[in-house]
XYZ file of N, CA and C in Angstrom:
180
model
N 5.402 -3.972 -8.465
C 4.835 -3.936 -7.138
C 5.068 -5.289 -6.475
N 5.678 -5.203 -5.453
C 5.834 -6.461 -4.385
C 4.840 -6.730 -3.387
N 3.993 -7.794 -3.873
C 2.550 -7.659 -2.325
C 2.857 -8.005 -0.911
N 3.008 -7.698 0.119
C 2.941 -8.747 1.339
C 2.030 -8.901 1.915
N 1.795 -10.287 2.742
C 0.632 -10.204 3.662
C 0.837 -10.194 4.811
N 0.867 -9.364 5.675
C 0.875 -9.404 7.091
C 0.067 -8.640 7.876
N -0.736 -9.269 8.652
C -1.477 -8.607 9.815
C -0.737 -7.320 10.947
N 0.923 -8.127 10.944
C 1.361 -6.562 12.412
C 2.088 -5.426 11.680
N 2.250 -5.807 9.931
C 2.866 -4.862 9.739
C 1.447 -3.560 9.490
N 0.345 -3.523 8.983
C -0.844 -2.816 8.688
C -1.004 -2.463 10.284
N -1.443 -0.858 10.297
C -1.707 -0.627 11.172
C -3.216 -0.703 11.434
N -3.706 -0.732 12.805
C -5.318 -0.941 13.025
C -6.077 0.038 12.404
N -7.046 -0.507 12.019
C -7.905 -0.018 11.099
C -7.807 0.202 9.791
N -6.418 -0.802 9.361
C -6.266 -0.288 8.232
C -6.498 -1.403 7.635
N -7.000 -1.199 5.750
C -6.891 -2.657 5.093
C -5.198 -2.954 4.166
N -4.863 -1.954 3.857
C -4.321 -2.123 3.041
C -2.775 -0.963 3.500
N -1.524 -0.830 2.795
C -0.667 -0.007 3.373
C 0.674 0.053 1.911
N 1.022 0.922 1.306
C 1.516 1.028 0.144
C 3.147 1.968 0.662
N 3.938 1.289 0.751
C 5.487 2.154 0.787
C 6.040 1.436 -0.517
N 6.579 2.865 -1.385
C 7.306 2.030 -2.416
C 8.599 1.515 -2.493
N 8.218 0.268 -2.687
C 7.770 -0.379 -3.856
C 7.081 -1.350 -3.695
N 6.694 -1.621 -2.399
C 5.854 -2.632 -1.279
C 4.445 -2.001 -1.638
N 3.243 -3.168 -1.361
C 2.033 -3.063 -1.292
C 1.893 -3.840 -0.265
N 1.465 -3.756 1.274
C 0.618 -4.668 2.036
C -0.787 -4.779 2.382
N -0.888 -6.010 2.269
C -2.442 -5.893 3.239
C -2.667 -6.734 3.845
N -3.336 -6.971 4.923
C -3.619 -7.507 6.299
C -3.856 -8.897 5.853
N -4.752 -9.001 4.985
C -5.399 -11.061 5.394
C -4.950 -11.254 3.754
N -5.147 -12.576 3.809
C -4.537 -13.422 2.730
C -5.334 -13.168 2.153
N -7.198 -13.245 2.215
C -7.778 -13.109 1.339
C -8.047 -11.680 0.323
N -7.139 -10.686 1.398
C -7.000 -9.190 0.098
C -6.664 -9.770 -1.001
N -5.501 -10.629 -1.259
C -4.874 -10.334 -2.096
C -5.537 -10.575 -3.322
N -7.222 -10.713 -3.224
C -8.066 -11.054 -4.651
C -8.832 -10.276 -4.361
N -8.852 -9.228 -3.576
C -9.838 -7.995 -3.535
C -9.304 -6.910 -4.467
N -9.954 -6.544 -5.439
C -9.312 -6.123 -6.939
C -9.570 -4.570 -6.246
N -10.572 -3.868 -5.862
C -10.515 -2.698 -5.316
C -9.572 -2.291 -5.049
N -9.414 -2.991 -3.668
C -8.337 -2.669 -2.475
C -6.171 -2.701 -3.217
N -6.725 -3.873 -3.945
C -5.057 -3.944 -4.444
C -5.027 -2.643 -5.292
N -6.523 -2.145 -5.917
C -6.400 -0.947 -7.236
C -6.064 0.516 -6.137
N -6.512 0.289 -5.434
C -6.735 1.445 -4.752
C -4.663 1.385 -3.769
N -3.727 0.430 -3.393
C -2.881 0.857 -2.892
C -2.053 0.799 -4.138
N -1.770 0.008 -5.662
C -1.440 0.650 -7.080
C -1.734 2.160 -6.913
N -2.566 2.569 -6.847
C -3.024 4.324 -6.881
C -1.727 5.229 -6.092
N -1.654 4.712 -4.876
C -0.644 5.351 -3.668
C 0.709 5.012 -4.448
N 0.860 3.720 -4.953
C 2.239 3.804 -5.180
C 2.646 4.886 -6.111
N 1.812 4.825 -6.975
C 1.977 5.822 -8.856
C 1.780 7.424 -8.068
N 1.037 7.326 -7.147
C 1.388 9.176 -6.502
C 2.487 8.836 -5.666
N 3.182 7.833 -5.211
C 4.729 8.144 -4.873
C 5.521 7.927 -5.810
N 5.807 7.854 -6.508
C 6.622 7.919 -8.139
C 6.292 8.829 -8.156
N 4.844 9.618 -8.654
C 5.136 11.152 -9.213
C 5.617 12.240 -8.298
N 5.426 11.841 -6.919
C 5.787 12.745 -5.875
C 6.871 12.654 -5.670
N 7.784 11.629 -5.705
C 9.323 11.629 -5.640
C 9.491 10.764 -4.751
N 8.362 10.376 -4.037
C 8.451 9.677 -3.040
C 8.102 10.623 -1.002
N 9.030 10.994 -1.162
C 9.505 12.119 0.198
C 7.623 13.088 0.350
N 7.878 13.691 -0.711
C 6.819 14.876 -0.368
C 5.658 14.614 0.535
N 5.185 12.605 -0.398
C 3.450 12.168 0.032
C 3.773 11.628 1.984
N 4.890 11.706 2.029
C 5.387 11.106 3.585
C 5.020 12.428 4.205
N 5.547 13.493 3.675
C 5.674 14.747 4.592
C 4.591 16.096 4.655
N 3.131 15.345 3.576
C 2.017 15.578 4.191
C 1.782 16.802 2.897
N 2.792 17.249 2.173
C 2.675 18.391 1.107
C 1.694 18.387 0.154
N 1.509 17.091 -0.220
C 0.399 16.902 -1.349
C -1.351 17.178 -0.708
């Protein structure tokens, strides 16, 4: 998993944003919020099992 931090790539209202093989989240200080990093790990491992395509196109 590759983390980034950027505020314009996260869209509003969001904390966190997972395309694989990318993990982002908005403020520097996520990146020690153990939840939030556990919780976009979660999104990535259901795009691996999904193939990727499917979790984009709303099937799951």
């Amino acid at each position: 998993m590759f983390l980034i931090v950027s505020k314009y790539l996260i869209p509003k209202g969001y904390s966190g944003l997972a395309v694989f093989p990318f993990a982002g989240v908005q403020y520097q200080e996520d990146r020690t919020n153990i939840s939030l990093i556990n919780h976009e790990k979660i999104h990535l491992r259901q795009q691996l099992e999904l193939l990727i395509i499917p979790l984009f196109l709303g099937i799951c």
